[in-house]
PDB file of C-alpha atoms and ligand atoms in Angstrom:
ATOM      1  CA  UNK A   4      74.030 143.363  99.049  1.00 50.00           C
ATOM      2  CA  UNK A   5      77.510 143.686  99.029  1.00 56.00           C
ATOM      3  CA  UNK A   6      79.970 140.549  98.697  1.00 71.00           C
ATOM      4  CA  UNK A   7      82.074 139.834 101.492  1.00 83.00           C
ATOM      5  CA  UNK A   8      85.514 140.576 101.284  1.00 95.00           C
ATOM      6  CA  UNK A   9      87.903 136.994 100.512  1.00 98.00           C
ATOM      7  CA  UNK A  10      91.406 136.809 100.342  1.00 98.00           C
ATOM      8  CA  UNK A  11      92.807 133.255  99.425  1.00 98.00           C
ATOM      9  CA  UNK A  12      96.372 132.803 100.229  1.00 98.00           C
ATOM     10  CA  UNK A  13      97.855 129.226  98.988  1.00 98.00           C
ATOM     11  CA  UNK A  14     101.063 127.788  98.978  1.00 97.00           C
ATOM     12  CA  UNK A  15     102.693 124.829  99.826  1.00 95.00           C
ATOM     13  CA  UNK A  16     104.010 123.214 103.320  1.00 90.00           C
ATOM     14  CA  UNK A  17     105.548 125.487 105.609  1.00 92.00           C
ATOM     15  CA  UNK A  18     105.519 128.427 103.276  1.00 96.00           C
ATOM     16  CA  UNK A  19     103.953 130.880 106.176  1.00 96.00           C
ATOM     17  CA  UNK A  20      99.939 130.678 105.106  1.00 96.00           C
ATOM     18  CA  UNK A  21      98.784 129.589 108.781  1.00 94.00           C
ATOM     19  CA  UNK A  22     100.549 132.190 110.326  1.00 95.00           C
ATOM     20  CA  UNK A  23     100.013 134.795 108.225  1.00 97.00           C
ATOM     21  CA  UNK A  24      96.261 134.159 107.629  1.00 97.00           C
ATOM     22  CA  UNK A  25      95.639 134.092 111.085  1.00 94.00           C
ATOM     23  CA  UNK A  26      97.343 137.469 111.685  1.00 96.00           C
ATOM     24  CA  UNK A  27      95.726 138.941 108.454  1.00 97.00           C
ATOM     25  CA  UNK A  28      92.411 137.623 109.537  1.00 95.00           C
ATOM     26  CA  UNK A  29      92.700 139.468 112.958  1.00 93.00           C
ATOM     27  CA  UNK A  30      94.137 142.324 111.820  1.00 95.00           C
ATOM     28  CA  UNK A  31      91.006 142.745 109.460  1.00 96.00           C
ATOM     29  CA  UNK A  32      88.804 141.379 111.730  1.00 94.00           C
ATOM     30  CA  UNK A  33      87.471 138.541 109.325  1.00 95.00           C
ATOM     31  CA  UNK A  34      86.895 134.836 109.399  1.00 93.00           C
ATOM     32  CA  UNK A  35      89.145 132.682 108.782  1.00 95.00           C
ATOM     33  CA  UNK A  36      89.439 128.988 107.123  1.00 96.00           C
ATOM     34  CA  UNK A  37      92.674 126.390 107.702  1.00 95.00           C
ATOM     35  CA  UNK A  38      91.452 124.325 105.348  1.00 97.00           C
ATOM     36  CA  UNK A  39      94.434 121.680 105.741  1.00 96.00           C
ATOM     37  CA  UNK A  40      92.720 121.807 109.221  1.00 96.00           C
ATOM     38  CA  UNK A  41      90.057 119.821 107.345  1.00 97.00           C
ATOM     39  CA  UNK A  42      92.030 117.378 105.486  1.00 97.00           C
ATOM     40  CA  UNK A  43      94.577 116.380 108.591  1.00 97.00           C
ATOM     41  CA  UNK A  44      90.935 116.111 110.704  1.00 98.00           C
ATOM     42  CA  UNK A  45      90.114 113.446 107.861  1.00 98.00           C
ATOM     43  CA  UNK A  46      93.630 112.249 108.263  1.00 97.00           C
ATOM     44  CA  UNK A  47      93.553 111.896 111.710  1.00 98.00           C
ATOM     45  CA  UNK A  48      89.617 109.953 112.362  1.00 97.00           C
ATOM     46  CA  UNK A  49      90.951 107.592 109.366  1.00 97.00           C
ATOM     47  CA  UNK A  50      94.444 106.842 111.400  1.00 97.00           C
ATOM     48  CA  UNK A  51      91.992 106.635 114.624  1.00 96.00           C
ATOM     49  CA  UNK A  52      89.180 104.575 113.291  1.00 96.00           C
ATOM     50  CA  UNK A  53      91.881 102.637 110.750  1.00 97.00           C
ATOM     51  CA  UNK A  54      90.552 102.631 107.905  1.00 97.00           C
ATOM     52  CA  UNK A  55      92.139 101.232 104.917  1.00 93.00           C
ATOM     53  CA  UNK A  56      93.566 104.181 102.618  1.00 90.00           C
ATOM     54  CA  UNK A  57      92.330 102.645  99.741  1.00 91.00           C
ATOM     55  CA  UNK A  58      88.437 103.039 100.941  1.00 96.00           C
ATOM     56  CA  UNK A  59      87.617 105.853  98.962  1.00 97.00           C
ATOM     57  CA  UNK A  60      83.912 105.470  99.749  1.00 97.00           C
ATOM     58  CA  UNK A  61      84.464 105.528 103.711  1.00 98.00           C
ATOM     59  CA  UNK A  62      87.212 107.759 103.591  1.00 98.00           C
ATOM     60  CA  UNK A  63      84.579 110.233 101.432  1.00 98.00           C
ATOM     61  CA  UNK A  64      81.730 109.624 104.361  1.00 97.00           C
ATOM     62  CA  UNK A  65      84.397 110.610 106.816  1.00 96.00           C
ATOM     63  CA  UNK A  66      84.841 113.856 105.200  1.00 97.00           C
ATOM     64  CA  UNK A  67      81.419 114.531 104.955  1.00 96.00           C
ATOM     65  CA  UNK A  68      80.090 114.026 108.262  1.00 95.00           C
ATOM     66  CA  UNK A  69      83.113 114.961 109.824  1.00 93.00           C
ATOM     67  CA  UNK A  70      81.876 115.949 113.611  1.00 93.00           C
ATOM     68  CA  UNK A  71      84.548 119.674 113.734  1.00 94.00           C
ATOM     69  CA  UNK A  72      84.135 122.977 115.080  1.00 93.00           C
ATOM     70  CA  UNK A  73      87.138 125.464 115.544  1.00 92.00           C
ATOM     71  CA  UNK A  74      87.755 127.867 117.799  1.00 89.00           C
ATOM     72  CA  UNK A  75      89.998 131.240 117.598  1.00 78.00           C
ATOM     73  CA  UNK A  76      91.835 131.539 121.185  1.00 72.00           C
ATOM     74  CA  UNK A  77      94.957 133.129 121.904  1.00 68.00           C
ATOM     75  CA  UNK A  78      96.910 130.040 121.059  1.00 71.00           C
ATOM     76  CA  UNK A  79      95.421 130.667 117.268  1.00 77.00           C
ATOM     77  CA  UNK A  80      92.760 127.915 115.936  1.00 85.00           C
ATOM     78  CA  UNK A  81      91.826 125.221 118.275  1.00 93.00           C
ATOM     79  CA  UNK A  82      90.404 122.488 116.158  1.00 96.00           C
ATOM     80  CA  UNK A  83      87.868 120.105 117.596  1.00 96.00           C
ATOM     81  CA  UNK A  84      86.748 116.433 116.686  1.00 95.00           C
ATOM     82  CA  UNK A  85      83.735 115.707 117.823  1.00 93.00           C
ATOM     83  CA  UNK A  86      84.307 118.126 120.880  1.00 94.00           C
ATOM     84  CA  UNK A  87      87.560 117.080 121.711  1.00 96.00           C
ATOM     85  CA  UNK A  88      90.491 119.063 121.283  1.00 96.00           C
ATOM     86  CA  UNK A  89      93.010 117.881 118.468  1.00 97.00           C
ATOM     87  CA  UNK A  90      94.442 121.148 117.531  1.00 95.00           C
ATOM     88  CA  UNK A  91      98.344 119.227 118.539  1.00 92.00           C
ATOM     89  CA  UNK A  92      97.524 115.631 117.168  1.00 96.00           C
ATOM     90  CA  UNK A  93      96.677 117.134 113.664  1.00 97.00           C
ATOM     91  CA  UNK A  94      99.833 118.758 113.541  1.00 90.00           C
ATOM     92  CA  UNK A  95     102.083 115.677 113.840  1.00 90.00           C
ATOM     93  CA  UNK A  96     103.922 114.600 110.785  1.00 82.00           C
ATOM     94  CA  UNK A  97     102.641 111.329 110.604  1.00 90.00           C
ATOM     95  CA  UNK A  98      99.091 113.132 110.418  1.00 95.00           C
ATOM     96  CA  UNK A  99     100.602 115.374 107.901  1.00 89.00           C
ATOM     97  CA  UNK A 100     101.654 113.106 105.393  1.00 86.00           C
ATOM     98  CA  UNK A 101      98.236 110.731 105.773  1.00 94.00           C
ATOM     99  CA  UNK A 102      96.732 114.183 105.183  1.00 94.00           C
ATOM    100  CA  UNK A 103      98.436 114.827 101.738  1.00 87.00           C
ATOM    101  CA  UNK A 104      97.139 111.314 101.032  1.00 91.00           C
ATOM    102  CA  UNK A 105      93.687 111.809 101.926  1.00 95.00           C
ATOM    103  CA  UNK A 106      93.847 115.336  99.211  1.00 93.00           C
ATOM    104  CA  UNK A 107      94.532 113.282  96.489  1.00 91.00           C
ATOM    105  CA  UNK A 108      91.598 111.441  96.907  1.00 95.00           C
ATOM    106  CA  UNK A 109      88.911 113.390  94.086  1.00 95.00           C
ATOM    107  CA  UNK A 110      85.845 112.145  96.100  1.00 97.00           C
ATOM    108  CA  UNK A 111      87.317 113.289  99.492  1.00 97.00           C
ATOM    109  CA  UNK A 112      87.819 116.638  97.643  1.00 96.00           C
ATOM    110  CA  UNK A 113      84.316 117.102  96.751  1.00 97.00           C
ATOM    111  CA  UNK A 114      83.111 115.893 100.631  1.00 97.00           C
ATOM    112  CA  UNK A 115      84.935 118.668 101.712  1.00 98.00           C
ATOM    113  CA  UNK A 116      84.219 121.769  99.148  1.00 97.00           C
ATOM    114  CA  UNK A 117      80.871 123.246 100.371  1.00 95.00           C
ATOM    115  CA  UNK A 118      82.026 122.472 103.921  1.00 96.00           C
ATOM    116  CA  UNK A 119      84.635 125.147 103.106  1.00 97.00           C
ATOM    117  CA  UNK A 120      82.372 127.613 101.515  1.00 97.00           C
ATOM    118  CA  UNK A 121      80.337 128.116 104.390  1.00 95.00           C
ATOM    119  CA  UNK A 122      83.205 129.877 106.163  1.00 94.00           C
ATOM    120  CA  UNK A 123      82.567 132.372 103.518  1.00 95.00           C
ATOM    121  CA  UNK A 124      80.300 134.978 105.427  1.00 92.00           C
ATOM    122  CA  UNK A 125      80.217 139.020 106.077  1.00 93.00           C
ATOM    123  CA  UNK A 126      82.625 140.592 106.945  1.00 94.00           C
ATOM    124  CA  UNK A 127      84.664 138.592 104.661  1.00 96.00           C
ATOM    125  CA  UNK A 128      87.132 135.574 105.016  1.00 97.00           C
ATOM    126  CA  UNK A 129      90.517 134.751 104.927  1.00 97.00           C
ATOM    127  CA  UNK A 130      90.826 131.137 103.680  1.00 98.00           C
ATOM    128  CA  UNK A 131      94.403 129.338 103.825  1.00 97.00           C
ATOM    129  CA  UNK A 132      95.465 126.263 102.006  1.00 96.00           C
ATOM    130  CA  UNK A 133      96.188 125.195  98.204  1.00 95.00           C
ATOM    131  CA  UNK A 134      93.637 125.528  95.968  1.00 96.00           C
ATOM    132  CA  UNK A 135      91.703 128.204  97.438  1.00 97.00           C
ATOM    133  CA  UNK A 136      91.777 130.526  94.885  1.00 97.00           C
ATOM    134  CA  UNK A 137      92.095 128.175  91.610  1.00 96.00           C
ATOM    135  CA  UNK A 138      88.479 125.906  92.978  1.00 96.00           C
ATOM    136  CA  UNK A 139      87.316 126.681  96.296  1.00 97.00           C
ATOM    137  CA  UNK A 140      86.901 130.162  96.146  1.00 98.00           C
ATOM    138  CA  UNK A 141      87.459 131.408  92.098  1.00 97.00           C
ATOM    139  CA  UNK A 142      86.231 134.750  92.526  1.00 97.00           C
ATOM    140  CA  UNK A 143      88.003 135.841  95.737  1.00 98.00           C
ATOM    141  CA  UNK A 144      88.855 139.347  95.932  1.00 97.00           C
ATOM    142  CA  UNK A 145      92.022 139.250  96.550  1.00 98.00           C
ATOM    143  CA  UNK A 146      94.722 135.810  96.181  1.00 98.00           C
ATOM    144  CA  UNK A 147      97.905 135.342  97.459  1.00 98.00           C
ATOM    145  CA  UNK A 148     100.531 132.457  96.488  1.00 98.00           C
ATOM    146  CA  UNK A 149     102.803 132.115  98.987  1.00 98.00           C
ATOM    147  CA  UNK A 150     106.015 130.271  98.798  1.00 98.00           C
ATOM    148  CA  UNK A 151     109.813 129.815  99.730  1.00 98.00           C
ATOM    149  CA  UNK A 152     112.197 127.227  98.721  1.00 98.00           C
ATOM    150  CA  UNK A 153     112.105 123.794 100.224  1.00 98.00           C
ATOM    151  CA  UNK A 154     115.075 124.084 102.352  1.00 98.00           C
ATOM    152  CA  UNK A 155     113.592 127.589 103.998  1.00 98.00           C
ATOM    153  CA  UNK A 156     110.325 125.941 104.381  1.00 98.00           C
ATOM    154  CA  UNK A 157     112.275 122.441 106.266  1.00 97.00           C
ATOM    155  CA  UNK A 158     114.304 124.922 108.336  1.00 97.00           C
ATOM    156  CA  UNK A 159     111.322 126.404 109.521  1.00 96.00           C
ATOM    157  CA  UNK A 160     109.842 123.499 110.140  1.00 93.00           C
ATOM    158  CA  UNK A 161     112.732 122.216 112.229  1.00 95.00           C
ATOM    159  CA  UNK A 162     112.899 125.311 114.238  1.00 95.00           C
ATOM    160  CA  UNK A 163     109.150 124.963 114.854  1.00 91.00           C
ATOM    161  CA  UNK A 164     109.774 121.469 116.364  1.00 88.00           C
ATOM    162  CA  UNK A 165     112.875 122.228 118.003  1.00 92.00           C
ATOM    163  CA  UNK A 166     110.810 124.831 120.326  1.00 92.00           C
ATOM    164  CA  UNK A 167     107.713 122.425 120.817  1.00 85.00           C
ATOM    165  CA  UNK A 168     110.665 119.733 122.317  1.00 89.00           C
ATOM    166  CA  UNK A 169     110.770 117.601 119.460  1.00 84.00           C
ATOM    167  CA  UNK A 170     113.585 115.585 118.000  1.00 84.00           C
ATOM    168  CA  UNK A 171     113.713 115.433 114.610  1.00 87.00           C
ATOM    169  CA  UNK A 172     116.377 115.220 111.629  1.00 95.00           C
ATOM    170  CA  UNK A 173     116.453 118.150 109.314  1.00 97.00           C
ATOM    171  CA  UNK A 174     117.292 115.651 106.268  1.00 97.00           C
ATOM    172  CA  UNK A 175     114.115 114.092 106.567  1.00 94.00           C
ATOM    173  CA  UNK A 176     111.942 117.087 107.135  1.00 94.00           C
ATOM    174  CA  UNK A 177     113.483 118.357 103.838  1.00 96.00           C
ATOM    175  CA  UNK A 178     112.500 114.569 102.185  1.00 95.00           C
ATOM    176  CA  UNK A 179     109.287 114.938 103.870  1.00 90.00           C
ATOM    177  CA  UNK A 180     108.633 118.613 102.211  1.00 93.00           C
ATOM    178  CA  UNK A 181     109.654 117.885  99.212  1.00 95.00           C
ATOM    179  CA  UNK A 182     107.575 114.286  98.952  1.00 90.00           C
ATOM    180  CA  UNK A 183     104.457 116.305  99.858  1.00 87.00           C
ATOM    181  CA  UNK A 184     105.324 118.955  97.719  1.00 92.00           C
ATOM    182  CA  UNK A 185     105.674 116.417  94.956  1.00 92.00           C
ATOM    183  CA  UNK A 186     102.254 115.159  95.772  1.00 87.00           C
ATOM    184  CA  UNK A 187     100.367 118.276  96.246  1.00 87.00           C
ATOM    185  CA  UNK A 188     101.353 119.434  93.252  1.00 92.00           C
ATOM    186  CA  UNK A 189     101.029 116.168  90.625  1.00 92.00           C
ATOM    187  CA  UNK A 190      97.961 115.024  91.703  1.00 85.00           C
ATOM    188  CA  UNK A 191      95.038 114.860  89.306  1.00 88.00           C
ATOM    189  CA  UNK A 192      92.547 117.458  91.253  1.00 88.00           C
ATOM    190  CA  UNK A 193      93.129 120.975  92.701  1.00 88.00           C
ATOM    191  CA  UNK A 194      96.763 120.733  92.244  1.00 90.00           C
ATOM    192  CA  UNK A 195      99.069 122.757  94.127  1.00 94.00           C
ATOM    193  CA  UNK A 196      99.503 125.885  91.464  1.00 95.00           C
ATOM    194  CA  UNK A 197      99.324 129.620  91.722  1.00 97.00           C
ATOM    195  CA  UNK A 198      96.184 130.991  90.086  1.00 97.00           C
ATOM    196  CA  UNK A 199      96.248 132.755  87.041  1.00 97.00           C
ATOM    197  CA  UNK A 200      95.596 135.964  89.146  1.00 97.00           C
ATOM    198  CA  UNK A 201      97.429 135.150  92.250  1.00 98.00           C
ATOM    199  CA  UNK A 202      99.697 137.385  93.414  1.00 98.00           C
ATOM    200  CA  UNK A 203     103.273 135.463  94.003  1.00 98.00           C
ATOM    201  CA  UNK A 204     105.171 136.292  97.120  1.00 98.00           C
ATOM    202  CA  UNK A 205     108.350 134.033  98.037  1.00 98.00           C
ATOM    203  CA  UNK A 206     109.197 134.889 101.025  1.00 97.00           C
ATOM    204  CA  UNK A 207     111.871 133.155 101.316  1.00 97.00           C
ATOM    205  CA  UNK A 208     114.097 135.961 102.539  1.00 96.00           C
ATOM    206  CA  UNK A 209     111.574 137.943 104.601  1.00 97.00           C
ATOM    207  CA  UNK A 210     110.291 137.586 107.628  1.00 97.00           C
ATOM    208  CA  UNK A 211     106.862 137.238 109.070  1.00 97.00           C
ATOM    209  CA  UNK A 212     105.833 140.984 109.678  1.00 98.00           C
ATOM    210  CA  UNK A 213     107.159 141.840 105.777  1.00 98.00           C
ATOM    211  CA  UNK A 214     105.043 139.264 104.407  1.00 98.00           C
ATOM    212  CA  UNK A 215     102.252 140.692 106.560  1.00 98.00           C
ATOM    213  CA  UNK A 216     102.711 144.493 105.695  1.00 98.00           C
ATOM    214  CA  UNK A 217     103.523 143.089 101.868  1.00 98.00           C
ATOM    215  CA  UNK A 218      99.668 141.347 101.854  1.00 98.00           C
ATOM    216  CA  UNK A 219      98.177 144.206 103.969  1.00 98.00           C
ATOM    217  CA  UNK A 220      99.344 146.437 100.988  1.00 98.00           C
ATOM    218  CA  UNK A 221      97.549 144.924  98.667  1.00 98.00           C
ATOM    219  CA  UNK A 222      94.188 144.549 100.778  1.00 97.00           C
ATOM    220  CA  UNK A 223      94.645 148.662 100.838  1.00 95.00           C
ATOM    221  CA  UNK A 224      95.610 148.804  97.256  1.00 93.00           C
ATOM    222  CA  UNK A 225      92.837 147.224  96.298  1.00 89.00           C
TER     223      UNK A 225
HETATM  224  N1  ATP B 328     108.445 134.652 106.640  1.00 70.78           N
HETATM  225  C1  ATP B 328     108.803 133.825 107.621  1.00 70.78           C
HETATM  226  N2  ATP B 328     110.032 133.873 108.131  1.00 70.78           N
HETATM  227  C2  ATP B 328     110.414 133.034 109.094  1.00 70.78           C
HETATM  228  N3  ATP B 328     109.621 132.069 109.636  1.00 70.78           N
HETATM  229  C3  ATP B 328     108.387 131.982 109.186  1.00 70.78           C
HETATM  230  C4  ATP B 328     107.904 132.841 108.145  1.00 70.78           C
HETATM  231  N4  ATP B 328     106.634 132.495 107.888  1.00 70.78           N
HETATM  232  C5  ATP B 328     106.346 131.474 108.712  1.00 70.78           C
HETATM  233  N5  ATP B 328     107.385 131.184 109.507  1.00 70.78           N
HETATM  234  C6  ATP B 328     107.455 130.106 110.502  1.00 70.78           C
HETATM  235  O1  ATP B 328     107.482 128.887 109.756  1.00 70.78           O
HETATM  236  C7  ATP B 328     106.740 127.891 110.432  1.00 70.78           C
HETATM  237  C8  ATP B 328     105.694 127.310 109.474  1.00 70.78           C
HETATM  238  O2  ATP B 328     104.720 128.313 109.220  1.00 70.78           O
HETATM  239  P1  ATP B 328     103.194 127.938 108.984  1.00 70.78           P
HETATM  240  O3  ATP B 328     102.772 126.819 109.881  1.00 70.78           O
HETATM  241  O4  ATP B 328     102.431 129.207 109.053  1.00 70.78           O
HETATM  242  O5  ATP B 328     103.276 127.401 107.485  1.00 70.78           O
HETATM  243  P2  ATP B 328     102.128 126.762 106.601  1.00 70.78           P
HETATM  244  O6  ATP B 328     102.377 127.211 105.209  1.00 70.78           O
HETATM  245  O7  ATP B 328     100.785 127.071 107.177  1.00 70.78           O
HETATM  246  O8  ATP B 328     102.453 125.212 106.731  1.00 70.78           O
HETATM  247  P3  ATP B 328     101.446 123.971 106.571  1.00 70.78           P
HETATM  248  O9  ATP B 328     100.809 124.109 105.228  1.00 70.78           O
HETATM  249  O10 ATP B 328     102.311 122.765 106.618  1.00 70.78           O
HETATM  250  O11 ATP B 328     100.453 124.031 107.705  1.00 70.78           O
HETATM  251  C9  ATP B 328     106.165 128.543 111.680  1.00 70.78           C
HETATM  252  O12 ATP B 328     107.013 128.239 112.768  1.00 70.78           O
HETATM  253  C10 ATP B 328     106.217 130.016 111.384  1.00 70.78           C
HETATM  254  O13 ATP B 328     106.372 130.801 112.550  1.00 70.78           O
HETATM  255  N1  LIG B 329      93.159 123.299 100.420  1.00 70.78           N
HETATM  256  C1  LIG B 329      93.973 122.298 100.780  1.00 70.78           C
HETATM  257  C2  LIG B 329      94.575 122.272 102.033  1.00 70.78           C
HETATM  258  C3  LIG B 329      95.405 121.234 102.352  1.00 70.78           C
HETATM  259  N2  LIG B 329      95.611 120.254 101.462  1.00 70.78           N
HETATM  260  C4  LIG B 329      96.459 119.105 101.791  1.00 70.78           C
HETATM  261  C5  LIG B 329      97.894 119.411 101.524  1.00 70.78           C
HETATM  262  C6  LIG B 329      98.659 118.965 102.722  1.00 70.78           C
HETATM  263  O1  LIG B 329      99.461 117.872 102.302  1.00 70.78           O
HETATM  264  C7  LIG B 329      97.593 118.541 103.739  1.00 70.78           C
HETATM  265  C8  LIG B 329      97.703 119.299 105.049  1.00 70.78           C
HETATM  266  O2  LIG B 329      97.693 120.694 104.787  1.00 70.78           O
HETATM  267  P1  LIG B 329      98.491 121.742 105.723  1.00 70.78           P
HETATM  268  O3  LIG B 329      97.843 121.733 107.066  1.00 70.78           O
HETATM  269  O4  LIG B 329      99.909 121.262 105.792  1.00 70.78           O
HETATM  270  O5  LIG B 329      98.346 123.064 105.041  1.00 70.78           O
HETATM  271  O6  LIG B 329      96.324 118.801 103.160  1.00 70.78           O
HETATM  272  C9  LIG B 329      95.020 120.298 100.234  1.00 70.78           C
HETATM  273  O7  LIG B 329      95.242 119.406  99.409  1.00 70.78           O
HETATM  274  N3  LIG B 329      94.202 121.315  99.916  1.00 70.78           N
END
């Protein structure tokens, strides 16, 4: 039988892994995993159902019977919670940063790691996040790490806002980046680091459709 196809491509906030997964994943026509989807679902039920952030144990059953589906539309990935659509509530900040909370959490971790395997089928997978290709998915075919520096990343981020109608303050995106970057990347499990055979792309001073042809490269190339 032959193994499908996986290309991990991790990196921290804002870097360009949704977008460019998505596009790789339909230009290839393979699956394709968010998994911060996951974690900012966890985020959002525990916000909803307020639990306290120190209850590991019901924070862990949340994670593992999770009621989600996604869907692939021409919007991108709807994400749904127990049928109901919360693709633009998990993508608030306050979700965000309850999210990188949640990831810290070892047992909330484990919920969520066979859940993400079983995106894994022919022909192959992309799978987006940060630690894709060091735990979830070790022997991928192919991984990507993608970054850019923090103030790249925040200026994104504001112009992504900006055109949705939000206010916000470009200061305290770049806080907010760099406190989540802080935490991905010092916490005790699946830290927030390039595997050992990651190709590194900073992209940092390219745009979307360079990163794209740079990744589809080394799918060909492979
Ligand atoms: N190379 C690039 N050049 C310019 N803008 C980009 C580039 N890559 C992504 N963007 C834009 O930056 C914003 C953030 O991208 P995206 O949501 O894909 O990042 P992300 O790494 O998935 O972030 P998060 O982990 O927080 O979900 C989007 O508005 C996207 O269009
Ligand atoms: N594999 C993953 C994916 C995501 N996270 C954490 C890191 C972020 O703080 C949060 C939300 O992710 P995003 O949607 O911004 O990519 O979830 C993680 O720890 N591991």
């Amino acid at each position: 039988m032959t193994e499908a196809l996986i290309i991990t491509i991790d990196g921290p906030s804002g870097s360009g892994k949704g977008t460019i997964s998505q596009r790789v994943a339909q230009k290839l026509g393979l699956q394709l995993l968010d998994s911060g989807a996951l974690y900012r679902l966890v985020a959002l039920c525990s916000i909803r159902q307020a639990v306290d952030p120190d209850d590991v144990v019901k924070l862990a059953e949340l994670a593992r019977t999770l009621p989600v589906s996604f869907k692939l539309g021409s919007e991108g990935v709807a994400a749904f919670l127990n049928g109901e659509d919360v693709s633009q509530a998990i993508r608030l900040e306050e979700v965000g940063l309850v999210a990188s909370k949640v990831a810290a959490l070892p047992e909330v971790r484990a919920a969520l790691l066979e859940r993400q395997r079983d995106f894994a089928a022919p022909p192959g997978l992309v799978a987006d996040g940060r630690d894709m290709g060091t735990v979830v998915f070790p022997n991928a075919t192919i991984k990507i790490f993608l970054t850019a520096s923090a103030e790249e990343r925040a200026n994104r981020r504001f112009n992504q806002l900006k055109a949705r109608g939000e206010s916000v303050s470009l200061a305290r995106l770049l806080e907010d980046i760099q406190e989540r970057d802080s935490r991905d990347m010092n916490r005790q499990v699946s830290p927030l680091k390039p595997a050992e055979d990651a190709v590194i792309i900073d992209s940092s001073q390219m745009g979307i459709d360079d990163v794209q042809d740079a990744i589809l490269a080394i799918v060909d190339n492979r």
